[in-house]
mmCIF file of C-alpha atoms in Angstrom:
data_model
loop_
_atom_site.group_PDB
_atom_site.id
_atom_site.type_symbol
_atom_site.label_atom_id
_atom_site.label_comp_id
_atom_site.label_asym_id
_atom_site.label_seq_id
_atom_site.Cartn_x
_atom_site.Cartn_y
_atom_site.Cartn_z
ATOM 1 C CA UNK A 1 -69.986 -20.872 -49.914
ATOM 2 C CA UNK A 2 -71.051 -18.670 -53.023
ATOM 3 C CA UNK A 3 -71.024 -20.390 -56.233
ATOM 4 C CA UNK A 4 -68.302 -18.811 -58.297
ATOM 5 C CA UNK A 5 -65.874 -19.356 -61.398
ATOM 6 C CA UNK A 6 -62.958 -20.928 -60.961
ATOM 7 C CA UNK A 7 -60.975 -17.830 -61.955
ATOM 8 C CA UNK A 8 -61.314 -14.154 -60.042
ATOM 9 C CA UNK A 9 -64.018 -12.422 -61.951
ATOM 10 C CA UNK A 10 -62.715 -9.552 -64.576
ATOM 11 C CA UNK A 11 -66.200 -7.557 -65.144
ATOM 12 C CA UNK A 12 -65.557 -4.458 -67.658
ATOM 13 C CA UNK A 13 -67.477 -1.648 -66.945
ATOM 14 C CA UNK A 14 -69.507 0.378 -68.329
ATOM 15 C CA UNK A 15 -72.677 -2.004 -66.553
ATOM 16 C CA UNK A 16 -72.165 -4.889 -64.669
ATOM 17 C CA UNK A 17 -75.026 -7.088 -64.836
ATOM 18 C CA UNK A 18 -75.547 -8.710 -60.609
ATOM 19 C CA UNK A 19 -78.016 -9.438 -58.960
ATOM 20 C CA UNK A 20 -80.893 -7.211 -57.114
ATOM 21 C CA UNK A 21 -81.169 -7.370 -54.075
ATOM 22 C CA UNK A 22 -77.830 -8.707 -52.505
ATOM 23 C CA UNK A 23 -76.477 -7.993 -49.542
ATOM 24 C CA UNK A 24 -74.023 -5.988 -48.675
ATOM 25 C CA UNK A 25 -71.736 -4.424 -46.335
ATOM 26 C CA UNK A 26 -69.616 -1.466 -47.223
ATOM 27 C CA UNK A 27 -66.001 -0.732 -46.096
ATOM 28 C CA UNK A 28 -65.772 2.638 -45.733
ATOM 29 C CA UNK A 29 -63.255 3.168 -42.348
ATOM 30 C CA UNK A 30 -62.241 6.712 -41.893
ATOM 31 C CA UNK A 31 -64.132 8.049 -44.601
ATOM 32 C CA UNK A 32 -67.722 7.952 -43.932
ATOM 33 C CA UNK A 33 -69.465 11.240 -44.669
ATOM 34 C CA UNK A 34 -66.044 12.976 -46.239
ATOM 35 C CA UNK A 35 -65.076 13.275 -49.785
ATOM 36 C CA UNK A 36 -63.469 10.648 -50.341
ATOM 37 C CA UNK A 37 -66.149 8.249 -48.939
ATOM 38 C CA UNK A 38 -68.516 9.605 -51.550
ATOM 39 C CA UNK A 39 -69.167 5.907 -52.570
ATOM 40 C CA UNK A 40 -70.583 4.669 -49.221
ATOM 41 C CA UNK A 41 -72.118 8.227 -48.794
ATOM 42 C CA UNK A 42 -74.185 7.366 -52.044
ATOM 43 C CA UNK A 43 -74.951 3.660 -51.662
ATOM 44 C CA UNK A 44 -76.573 4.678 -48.115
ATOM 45 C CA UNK A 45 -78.891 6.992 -49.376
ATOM 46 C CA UNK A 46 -79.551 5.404 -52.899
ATOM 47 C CA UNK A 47 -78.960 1.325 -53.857
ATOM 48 C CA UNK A 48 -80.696 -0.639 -56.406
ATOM 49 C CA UNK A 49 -79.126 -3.439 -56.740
ATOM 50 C CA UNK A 50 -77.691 -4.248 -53.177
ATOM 51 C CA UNK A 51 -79.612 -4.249 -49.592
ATOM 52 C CA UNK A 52 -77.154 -2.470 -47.466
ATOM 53 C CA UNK A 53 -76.984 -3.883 -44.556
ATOM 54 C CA UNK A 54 -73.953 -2.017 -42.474
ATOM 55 C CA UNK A 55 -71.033 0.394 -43.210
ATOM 56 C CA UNK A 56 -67.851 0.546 -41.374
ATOM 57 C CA UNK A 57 -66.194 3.259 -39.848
ATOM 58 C CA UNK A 58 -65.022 2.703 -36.250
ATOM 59 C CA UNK A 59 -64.463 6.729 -35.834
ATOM 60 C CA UNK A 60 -68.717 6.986 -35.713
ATOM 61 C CA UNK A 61 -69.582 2.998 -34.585
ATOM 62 C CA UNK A 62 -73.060 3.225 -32.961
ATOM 63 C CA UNK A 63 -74.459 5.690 -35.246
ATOM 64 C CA UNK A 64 -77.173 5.425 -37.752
ATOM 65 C CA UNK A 65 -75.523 5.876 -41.556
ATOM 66 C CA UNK A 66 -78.626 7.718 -42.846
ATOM 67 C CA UNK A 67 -79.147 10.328 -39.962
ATOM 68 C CA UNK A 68 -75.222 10.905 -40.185
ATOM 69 C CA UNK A 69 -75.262 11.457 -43.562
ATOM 70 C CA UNK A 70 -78.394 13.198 -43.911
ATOM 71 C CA UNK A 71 -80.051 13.698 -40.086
ATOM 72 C CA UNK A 72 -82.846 11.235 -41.191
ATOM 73 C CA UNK A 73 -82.474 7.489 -40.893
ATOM 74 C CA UNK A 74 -81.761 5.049 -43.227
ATOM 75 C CA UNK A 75 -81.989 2.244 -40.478
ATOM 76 C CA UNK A 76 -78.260 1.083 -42.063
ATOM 77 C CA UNK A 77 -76.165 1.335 -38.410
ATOM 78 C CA UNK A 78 -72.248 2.149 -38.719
ATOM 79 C CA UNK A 79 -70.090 -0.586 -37.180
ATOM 80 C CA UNK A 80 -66.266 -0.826 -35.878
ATOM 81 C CA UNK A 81 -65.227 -3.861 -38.318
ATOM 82 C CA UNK A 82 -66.110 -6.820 -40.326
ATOM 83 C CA UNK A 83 -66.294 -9.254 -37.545
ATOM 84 C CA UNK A 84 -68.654 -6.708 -36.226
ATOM 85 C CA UNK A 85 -71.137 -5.981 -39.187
ATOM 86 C CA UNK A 86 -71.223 -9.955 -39.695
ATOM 87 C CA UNK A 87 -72.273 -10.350 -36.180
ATOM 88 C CA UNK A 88 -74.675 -7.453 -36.837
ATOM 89 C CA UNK A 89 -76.091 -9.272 -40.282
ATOM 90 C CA UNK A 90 -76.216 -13.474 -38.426
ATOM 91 C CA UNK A 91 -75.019 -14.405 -41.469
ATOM 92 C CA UNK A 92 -71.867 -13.735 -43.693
ATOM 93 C CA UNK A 93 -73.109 -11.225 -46.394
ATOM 94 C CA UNK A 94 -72.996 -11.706 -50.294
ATOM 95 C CA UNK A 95 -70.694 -8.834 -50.978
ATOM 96 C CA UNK A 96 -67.995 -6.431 -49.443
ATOM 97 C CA UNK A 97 -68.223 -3.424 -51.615
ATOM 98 C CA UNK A 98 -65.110 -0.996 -51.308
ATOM 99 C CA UNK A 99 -66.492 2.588 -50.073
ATOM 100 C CA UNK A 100 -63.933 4.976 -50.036
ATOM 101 C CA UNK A 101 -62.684 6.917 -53.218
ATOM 102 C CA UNK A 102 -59.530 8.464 -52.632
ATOM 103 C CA UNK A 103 -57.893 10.828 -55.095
ATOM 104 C CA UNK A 104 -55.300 8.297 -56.270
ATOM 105 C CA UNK A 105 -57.842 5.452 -56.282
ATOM 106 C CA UNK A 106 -55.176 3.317 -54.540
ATOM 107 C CA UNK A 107 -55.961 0.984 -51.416
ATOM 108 C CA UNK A 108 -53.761 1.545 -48.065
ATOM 109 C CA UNK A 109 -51.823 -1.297 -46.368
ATOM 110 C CA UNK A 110 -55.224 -1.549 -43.980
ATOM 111 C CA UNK A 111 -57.679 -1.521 -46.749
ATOM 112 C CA UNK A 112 -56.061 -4.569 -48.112
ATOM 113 C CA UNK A 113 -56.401 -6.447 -45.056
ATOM 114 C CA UNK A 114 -59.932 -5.610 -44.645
ATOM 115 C CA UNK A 115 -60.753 -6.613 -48.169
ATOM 116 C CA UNK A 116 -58.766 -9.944 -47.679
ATOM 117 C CA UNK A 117 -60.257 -10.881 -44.543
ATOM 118 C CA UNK A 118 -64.010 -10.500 -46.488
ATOM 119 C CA UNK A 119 -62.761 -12.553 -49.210
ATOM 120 C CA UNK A 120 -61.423 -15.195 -46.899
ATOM 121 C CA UNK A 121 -64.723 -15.213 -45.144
ATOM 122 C CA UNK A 122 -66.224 -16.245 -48.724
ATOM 123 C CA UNK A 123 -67.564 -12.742 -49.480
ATOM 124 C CA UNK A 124 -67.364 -11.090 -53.131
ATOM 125 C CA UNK A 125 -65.701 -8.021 -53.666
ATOM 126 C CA UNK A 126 -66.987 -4.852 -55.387
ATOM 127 C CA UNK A 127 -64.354 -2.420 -56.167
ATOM 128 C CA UNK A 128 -64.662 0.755 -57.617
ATOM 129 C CA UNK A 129 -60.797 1.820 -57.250
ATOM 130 C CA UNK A 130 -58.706 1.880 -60.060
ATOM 131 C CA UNK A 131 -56.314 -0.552 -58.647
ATOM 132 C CA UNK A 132 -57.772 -3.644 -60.067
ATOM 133 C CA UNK A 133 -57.806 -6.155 -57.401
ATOM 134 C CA UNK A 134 -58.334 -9.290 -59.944
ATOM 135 C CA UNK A 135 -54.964 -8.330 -61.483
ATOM 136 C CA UNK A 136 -53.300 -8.671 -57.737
ATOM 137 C CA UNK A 137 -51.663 -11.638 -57.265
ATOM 138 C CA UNK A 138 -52.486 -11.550 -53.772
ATOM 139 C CA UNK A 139 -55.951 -10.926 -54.288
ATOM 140 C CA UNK A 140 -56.318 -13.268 -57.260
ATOM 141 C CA UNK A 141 -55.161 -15.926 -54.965
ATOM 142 C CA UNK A 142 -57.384 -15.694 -52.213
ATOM 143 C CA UNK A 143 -60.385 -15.583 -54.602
ATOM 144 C CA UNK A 144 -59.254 -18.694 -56.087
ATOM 145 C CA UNK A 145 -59.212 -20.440 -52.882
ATOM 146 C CA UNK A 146 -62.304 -18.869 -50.933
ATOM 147 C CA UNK A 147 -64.694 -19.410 -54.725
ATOM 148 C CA UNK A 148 -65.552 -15.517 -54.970
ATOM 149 C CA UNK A 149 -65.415 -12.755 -57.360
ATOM 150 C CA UNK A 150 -63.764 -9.802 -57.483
ATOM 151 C CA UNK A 151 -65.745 -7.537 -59.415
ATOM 152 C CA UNK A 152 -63.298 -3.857 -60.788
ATOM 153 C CA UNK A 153 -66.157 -1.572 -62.011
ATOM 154 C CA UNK A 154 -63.772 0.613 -63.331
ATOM 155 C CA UNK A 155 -62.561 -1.945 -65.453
ATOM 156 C CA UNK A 156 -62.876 -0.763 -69.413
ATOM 157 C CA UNK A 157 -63.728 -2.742 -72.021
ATOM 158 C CA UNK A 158 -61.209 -3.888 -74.767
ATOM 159 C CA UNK A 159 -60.355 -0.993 -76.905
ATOM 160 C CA UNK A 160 -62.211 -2.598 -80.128
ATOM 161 C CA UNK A 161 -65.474 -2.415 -77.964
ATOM 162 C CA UNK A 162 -65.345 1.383 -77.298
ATOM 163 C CA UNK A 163 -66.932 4.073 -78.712
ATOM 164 C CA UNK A 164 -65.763 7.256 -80.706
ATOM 165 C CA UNK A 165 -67.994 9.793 -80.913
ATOM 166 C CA UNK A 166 -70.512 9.451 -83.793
ATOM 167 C CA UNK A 167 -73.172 12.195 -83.809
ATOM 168 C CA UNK A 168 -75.594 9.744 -83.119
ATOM 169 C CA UNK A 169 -76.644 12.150 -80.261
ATOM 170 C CA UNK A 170 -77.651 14.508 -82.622
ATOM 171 C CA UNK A 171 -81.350 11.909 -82.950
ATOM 172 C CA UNK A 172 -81.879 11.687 -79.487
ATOM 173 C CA UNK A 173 -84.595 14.111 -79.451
ATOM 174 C CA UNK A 174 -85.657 14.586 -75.620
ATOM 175 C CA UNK A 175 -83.618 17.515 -73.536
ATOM 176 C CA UNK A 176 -80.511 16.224 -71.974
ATOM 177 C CA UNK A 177 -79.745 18.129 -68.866
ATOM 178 C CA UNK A 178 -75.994 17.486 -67.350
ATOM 179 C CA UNK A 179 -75.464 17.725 -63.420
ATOM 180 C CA UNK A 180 -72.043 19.803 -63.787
ATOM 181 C CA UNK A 181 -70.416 21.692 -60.395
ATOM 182 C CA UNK A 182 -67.400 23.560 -59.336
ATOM 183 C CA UNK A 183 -65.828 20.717 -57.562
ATOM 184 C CA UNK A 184 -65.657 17.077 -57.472
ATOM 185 C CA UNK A 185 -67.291 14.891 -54.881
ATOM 186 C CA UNK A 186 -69.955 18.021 -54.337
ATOM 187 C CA UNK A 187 -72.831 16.209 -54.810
ATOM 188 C CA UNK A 188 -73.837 15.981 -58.622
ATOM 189 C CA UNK A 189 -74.428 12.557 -58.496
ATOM 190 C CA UNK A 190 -76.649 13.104 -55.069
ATOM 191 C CA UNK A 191 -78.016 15.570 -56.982
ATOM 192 C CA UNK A 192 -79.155 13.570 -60.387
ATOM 193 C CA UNK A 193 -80.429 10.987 -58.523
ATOM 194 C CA UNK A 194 -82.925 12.949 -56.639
ATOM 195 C CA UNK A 195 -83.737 14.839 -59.748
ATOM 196 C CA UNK A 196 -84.674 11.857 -61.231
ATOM 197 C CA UNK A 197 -86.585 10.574 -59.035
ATOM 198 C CA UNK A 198 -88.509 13.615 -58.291
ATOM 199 C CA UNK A 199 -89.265 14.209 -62.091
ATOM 200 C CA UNK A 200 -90.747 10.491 -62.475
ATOM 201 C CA UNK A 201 -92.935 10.784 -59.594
ATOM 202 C CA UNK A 202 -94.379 13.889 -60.911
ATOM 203 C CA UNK A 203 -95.425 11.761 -63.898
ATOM 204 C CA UNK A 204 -92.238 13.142 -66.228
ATOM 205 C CA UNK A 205 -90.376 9.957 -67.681
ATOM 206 C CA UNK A 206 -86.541 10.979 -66.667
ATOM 207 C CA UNK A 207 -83.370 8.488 -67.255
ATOM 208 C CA UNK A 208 -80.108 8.971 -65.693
ATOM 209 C CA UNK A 209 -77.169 8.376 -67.306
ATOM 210 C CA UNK A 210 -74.232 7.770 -64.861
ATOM 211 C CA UNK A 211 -70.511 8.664 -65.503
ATOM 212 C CA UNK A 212 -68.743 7.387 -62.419
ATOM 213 C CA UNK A 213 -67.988 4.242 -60.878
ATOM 214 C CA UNK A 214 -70.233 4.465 -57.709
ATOM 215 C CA UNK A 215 -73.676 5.202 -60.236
ATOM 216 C CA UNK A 216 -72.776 1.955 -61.646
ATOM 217 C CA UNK A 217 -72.291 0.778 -58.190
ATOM 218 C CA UNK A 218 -75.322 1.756 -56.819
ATOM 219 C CA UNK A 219 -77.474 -0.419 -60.268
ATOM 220 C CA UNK A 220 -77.582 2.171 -62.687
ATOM 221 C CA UNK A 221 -78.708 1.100 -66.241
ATOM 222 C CA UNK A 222 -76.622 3.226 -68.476
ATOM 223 C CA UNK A 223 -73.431 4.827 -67.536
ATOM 224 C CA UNK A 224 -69.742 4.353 -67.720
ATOM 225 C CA UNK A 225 -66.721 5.030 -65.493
ATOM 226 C CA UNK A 226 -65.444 7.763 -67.438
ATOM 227 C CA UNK A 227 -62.367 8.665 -65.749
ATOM 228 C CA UNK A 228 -61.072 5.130 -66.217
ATOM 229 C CA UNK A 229 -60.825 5.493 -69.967
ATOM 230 C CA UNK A 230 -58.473 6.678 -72.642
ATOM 231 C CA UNK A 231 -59.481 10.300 -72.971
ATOM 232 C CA UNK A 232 -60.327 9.599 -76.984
ATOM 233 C CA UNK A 233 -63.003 7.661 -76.118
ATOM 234 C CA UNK A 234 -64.817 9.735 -73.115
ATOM 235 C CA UNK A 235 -67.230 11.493 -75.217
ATOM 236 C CA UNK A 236 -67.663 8.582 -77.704
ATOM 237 C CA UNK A 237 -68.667 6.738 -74.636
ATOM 238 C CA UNK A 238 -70.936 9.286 -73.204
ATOM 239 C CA UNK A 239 -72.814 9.478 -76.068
ATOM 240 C CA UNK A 240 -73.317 5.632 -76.678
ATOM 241 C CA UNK A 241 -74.735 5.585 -73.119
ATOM 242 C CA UNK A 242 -76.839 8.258 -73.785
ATOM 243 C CA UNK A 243 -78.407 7.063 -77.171
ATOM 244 C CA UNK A 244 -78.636 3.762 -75.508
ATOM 245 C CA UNK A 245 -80.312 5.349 -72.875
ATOM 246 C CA UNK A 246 -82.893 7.145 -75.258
ATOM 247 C CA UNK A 247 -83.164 4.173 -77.543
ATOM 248 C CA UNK A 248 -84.157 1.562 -74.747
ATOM 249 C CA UNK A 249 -86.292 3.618 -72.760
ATOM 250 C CA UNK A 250 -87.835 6.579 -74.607
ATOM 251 C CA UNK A 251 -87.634 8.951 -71.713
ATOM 252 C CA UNK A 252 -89.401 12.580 -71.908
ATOM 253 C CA UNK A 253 -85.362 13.735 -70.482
ATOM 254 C CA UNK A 254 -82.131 12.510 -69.495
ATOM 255 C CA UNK A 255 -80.167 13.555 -66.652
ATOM 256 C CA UNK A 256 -76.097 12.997 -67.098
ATOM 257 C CA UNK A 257 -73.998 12.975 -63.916
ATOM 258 C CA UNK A 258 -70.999 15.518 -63.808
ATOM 259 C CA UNK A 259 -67.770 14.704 -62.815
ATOM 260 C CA UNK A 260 -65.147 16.979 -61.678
ATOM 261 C CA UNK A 261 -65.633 20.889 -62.886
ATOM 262 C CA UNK A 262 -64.890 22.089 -66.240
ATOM 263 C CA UNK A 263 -62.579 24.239 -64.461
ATOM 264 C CA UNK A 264 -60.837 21.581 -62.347
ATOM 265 C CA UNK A 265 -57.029 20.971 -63.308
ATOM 266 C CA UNK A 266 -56.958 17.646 -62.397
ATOM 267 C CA UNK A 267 -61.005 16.181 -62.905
ATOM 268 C CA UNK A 268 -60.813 17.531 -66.765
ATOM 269 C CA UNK A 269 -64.186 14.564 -67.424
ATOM 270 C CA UNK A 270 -67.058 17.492 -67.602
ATOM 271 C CA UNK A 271 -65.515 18.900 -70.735
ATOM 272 C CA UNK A 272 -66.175 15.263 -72.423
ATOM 273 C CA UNK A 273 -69.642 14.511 -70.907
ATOM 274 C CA UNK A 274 -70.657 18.288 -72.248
ATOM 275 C CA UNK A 275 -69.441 17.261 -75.918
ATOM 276 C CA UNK A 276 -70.889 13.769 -75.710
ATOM 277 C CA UNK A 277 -74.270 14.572 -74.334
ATOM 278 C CA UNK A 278 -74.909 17.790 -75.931
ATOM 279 C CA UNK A 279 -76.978 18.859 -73.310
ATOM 280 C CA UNK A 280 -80.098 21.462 -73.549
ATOM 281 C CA UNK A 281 -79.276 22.504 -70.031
ATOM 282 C CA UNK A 282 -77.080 22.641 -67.176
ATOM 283 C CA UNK A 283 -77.298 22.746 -63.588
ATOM 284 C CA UNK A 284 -74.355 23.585 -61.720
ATOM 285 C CA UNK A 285 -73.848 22.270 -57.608
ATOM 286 C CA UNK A 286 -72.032 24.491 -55.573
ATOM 287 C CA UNK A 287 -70.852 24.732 -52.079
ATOM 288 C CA UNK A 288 -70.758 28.205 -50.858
ATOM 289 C CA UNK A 289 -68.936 27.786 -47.751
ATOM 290 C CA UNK A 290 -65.965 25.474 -49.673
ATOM 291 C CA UNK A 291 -62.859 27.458 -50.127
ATOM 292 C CA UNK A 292 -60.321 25.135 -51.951
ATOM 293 C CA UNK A 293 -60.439 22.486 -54.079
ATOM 294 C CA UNK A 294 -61.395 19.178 -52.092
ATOM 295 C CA UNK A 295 -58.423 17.108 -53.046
ATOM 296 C CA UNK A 296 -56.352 19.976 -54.011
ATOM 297 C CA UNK A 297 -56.005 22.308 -51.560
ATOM 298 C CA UNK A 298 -53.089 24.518 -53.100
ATOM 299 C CA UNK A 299 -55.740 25.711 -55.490
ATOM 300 C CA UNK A 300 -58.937 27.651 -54.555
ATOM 301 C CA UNK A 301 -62.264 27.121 -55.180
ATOM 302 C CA UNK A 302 -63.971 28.638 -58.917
ATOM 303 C CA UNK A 303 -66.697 31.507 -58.299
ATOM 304 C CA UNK A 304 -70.324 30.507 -59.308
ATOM 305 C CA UNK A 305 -70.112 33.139 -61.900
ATOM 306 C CA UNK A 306 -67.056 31.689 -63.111
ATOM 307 C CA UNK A 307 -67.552 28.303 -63.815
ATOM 308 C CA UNK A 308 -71.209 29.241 -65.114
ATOM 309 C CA UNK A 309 -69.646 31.835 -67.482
ATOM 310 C CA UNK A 310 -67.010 28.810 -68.586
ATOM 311 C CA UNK A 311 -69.986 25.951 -69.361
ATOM 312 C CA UNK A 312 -71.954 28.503 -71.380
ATOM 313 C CA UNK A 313 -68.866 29.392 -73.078
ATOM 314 C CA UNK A 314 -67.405 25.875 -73.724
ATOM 315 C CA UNK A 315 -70.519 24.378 -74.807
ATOM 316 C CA UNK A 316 -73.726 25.941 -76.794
ATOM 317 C CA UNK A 317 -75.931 25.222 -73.770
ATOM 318 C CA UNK A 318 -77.304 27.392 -70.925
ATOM 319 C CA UNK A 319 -77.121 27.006 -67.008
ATOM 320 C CA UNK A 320 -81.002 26.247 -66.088
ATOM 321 C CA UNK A 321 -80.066 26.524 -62.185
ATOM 322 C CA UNK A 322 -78.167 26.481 -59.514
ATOM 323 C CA UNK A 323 -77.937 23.440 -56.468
ATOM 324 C CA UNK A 324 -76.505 24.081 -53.220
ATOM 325 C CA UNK A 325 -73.872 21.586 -51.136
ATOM 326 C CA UNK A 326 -74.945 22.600 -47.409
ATOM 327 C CA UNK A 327 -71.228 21.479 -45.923
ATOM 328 C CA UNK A 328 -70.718 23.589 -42.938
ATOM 329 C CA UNK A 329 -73.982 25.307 -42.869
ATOM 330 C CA UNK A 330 -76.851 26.038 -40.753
ATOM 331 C CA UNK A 331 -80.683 25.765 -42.194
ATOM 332 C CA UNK A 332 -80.430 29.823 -42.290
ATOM 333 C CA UNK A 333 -77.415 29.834 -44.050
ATOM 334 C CA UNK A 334 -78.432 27.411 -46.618
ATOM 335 C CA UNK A 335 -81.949 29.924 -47.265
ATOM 336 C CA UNK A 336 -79.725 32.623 -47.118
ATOM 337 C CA UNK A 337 -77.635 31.224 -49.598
ATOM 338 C CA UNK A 338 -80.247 30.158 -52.169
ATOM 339 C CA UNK A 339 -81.713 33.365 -52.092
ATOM 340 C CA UNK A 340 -78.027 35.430 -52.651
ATOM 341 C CA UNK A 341 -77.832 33.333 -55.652
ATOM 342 C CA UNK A 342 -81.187 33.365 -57.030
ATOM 343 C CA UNK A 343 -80.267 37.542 -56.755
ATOM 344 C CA UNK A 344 -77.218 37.346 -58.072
ATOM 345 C CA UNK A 345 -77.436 35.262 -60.591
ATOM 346 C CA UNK A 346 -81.232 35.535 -62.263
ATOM 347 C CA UNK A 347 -81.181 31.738 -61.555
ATOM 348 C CA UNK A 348 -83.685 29.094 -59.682
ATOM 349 C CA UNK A 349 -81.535 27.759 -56.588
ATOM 350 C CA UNK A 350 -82.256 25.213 -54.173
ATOM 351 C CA UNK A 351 -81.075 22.988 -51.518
ATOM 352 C CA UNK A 352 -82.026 19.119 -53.307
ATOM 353 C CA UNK A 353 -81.386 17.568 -49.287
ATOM 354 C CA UNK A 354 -82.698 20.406 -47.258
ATOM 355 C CA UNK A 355 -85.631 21.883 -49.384
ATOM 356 C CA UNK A 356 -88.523 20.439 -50.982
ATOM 357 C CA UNK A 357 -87.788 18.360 -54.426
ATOM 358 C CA UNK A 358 -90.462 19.974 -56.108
ATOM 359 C CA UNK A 359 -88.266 23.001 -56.171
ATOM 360 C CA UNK A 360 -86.058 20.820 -58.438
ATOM 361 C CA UNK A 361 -88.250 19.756 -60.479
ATOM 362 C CA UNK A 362 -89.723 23.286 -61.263
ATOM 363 C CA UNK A 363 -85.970 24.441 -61.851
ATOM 364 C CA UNK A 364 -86.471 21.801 -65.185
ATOM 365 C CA UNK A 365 -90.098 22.827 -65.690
ATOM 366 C CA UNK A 366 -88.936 26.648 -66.033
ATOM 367 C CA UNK A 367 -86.153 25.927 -68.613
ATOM 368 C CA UNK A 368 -88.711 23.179 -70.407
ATOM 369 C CA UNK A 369 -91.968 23.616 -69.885
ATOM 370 C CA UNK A 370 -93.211 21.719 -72.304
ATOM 371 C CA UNK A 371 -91.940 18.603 -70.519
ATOM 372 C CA UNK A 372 -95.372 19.673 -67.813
ATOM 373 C CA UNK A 373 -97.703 19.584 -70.254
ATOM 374 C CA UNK A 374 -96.672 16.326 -72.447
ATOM 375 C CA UNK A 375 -95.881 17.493 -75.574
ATOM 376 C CA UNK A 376 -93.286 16.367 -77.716
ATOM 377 C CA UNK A 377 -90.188 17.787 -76.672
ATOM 378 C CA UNK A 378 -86.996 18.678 -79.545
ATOM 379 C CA UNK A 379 -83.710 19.881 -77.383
ATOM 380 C CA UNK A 380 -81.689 22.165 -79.793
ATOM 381 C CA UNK A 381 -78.555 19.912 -79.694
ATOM 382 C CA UNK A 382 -75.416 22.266 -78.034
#
């Protein structure tokens, strides 16, 4: 049994401190590899804090998550159930982590029995939903009795510990370059991560500063779940993350995750991590072949040159290049792609999961080139 409080676990976000390397398994049924699995989709292919040891989805049971995902594997196998992906791990994992992400950020009838069942077989819950599940009487309960925690990322902190914006951004001095798109789940976080990671192994000290609930998930230092918060605070927040960001690590840049699309009628969050970060630069993630709005079909999908032309006009800041979401694409496509928009646009493009992540990291080295040579860096603050 894990060692636990006696009460289910209420753990605010922005950060929630657990520890690295735990196992997992991640509940994902029915979602894996779609939108609204974006959660799972990101823990397979980046996790700091938890081994991942399984993800469920009886629809593709048998297949490896990684070369689903991505055609290359991450040695993480898709099961049919819990029973199944305890078998699978000999022993009962330390967590069940909640994969899918759907609009409403409500669990189903199923979901609920899934995420019971782990808790009765004395594994912790992460949940990134905004239903919180310690508030559930039902859930609360079963907690109680099996000694786990139920951990509700998207959990704010009290009021009194949030932050309005100060203009304390305005003495971070190294670029800040926001992951925006023209769509949510689109791959901006995908995106930042590999940017990141690219940048530091070419020797360039990067920091990401998350804005969604899986980031946090997946062990980022500094972020917050910004859709979970009273709009009055989002860009307060973003900021404080950011200057914590530049304060505790002294990065040569920071890379903020989007959320949503400035344009978006519904995912409205860009707007406040644009005024909060003040970013230098922009780049924008786009899927070419996506013709409506993921979880809004009734509306269609923004033009490049539109939501480009919107960013730049919203915010003093300038699109440094252009990232393409392959969905429903072949390999020519996707070079055919990059190069239409490199011609139509005067703009680097690339591919971050199908092309080399050099090409990234020159897309930052063109807008900042000073960051190549290692010379002090001042971004003009938007």
């Amino acid at each position: 049994m894990h060692a636990a409080s006696a009460h289910p676990e209420v753990v605010p976000a922005p950060l929630v401190a657990l520890p690295t390397g735990s196992t997992a398994i991640v509940y994902c049924e029915g979602q894996f590899g779609e939108q609204d699995g974006k959660t799972a989709n990101g823990l397979v292919r980046h996790s700091e804090k938890y081994e991942i040891l399984s993800v469920i989805d009886s629809r593709h049971a048998g297949a490896d998550a990684g070369t689903f995902l991505d055609g290359e594997p991450a040695g993480i196998p898709i099961l049919a159930d819990l029973a199944e992906a305890i078998a699978h791990a000999g022993t009962v994992p330390d967590y069940l982590i909640c994969g899918v992400a759907p609009a409403d950020g409500l669990l189903s009838s199923a979901q609920r029995v899934v995420l019971l069942d782990g808790i009765a077989r004395g594994m912790h819950i992460i949940n990134g939903l905004h239903e919180f599940l310690s508030d559930d009487a039902e859930f609360a309960a079963a907690s109680i009795l099996a000694d786990v925690t139920i951990t509700d990322i998207r959990r704010p902190r009290e009021k009194k510990d949030l932050h309005l914006f100060s203009g304390r951004i305005f003495d971070v001095t190294c670029p800040r370059i926001a992951v925006l798109g023209t769509d949510g789940a689109i791959g901006k976080r995908t995106t930042a991560t590999l940017l990141v990671k690219a940048l530091n192994d070419r020797g360039i000290h990067a920091v990401m500063v998350g804005t969604g609930q899986t980031t946090i998930i997946q062990g980022g230092r500094y972020g917050v779940a910004l859709d979970a918060l009273v709009p009055q605070f989002c860009s307060g927040e973003v900021e404080n993350q950011v200057v914590a960001a530049f304060e505790g690590e002294d990065p040569d840049v920071i890379i903020v995750e989007g959320q949503g699309a400035l344009s978006h009628p519904a995912y409205l969050t860009s707007a406040h991590i644009l005024r909060g970060s003040r970013p230098a630069g922009v780049i924008v993630q786009h899927a070419p072949r996506r013709e409506v709005l993921g979880d809004f079909p009734m509306v269609a999908m923004p033009t490049l040159a539109s939501e480009v032309a919107l960013i730049e006009a919203f915010a003093d800041t300038r699109v440094i290049g252009i990232t393409v979401n392959h969905e429903r694409m072949t390999d020519a496509e996707i070079g055919d792609a990059i190069d239409e928009i490199e011609l139509a646009h005067g703009l680097p493009a690339t591919d971050p999961l199908t092309r080399p992540l050099g090409r990234l990291v020159d897309m930052v080295l063109r807008a900042f080139p000073q960051l190549d040579r290692g010379a002090p860096v001042t971004a003009s603050a938007a």
